[in-house]
PDB file of C-alpha atoms in Angstrom:
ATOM      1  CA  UNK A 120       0.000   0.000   0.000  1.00  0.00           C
ATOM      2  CA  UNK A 121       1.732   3.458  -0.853  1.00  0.00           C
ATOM      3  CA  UNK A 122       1.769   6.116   1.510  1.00  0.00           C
ATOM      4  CA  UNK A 123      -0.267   8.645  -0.737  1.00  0.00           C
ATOM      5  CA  UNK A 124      -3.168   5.450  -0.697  1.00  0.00           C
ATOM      6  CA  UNK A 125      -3.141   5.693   3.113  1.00  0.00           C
ATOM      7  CA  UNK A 126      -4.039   9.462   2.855  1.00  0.00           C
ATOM      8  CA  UNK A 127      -6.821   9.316   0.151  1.00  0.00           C
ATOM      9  CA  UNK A 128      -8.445   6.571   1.636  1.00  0.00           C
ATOM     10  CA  UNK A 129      -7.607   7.671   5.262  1.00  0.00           C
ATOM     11  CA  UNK A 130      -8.235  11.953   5.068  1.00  0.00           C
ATOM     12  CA  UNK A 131      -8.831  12.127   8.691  1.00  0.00           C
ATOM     13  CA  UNK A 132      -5.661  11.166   9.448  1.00  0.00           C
ATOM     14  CA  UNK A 133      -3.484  13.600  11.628  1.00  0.00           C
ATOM     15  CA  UNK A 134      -0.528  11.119  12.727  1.00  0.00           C
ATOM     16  CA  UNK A 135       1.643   8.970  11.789  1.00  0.00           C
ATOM     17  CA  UNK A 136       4.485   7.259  13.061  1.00  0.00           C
ATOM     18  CA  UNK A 137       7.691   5.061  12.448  1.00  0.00           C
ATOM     19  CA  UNK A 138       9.093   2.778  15.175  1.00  0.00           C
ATOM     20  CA  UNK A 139      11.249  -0.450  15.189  1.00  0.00           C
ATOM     21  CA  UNK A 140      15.011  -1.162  15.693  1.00  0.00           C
ATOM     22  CA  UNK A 141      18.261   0.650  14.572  1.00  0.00           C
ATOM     23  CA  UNK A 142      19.231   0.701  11.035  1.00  0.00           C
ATOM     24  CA  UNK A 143      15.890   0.421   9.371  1.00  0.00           C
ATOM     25  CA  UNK A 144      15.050   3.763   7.869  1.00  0.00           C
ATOM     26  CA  UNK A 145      12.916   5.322  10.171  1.00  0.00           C
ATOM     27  CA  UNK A 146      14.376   9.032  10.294  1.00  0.00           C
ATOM     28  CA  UNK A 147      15.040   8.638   6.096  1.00  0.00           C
ATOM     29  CA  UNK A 148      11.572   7.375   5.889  1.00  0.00           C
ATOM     30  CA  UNK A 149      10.114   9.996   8.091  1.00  0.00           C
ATOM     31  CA  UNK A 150      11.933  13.048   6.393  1.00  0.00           C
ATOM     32  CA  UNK A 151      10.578  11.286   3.440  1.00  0.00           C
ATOM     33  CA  UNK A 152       7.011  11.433   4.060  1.00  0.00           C
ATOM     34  CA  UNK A 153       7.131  14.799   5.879  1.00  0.00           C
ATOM     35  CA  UNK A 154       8.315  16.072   2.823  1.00  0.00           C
ATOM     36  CA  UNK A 155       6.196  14.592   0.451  1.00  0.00           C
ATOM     37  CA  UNK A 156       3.033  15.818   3.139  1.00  0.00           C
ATOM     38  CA  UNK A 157       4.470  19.293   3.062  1.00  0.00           C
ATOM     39  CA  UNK A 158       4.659  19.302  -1.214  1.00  0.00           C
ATOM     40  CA  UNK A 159       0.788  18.220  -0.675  1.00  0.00           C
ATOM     41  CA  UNK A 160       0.089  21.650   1.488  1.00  0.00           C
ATOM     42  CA  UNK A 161      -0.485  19.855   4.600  1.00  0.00           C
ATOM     43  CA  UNK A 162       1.173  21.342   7.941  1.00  0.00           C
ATOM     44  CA  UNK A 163       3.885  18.683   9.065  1.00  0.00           C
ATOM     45  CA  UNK A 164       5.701  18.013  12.576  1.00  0.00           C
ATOM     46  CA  UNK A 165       8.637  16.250  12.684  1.00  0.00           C
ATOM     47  CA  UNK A 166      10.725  15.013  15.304  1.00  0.00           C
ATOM     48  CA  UNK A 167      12.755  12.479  16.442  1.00  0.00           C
ATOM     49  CA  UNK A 168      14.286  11.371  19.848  1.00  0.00           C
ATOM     50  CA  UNK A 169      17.402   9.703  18.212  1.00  0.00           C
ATOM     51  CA  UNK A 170      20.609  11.902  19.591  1.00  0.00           C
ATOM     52  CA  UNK A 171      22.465  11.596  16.358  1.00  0.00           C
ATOM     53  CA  UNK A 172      20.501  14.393  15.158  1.00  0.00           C
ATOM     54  CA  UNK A 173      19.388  13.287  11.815  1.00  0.00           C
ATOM     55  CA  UNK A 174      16.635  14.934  10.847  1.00  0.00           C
ATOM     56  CA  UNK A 175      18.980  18.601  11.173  1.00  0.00           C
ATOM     57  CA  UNK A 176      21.433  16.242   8.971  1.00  0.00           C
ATOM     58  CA  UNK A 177      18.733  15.182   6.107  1.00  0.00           C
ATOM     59  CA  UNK A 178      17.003  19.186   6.074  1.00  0.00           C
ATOM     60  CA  UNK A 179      20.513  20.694   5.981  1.00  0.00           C
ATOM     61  CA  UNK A 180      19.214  22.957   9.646  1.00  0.00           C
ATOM     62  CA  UNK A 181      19.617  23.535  12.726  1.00  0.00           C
ATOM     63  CA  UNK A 182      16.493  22.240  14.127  1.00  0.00           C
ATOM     64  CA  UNK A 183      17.267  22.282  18.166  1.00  0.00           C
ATOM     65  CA  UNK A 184      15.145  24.584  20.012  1.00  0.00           C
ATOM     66  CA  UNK A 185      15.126  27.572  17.594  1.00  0.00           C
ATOM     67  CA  UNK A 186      10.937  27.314  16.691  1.00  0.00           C
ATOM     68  CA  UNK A 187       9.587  25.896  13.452  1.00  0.00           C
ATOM     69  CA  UNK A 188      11.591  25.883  10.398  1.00  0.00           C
ATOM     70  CA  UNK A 189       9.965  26.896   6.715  1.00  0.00           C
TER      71      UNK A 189
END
């Protein structure tokens, strides 16, 4: 099932979230679909508890603690 089938068939949907061990994606896969959610013109959050900062790595920003980023 792709992720924009999940939407469509799902509009009421306001979360969604990746879990499961090391090494499988999750932060690449979430910066992925935040993207893609954003290009769509919905309002995304983003976050992740994983100290190896990521996220600020895939966005190319400094995302601690300085608000929301455009």
């Amino acid at each position: 099932m792709s992720l924009a089938r999940v939407f469509r068939e799902n509009p009421e949907r306001r979360y969604i979230m990746f879990g499961g061990k090391g090494g499988l994606g999750k932060t690449t896969f979430s910066a992925a679909t935040a993207f893609w959610l954003a290009q769509q013109g919905k309002k995304v959050l983003v976050f992740s508890v994983d100290p190896q900062a990521s996220l600020s790595d895939i966005f190319q920003r400094d995302i601690f603690g300085k608000g929301a980023v455009e």
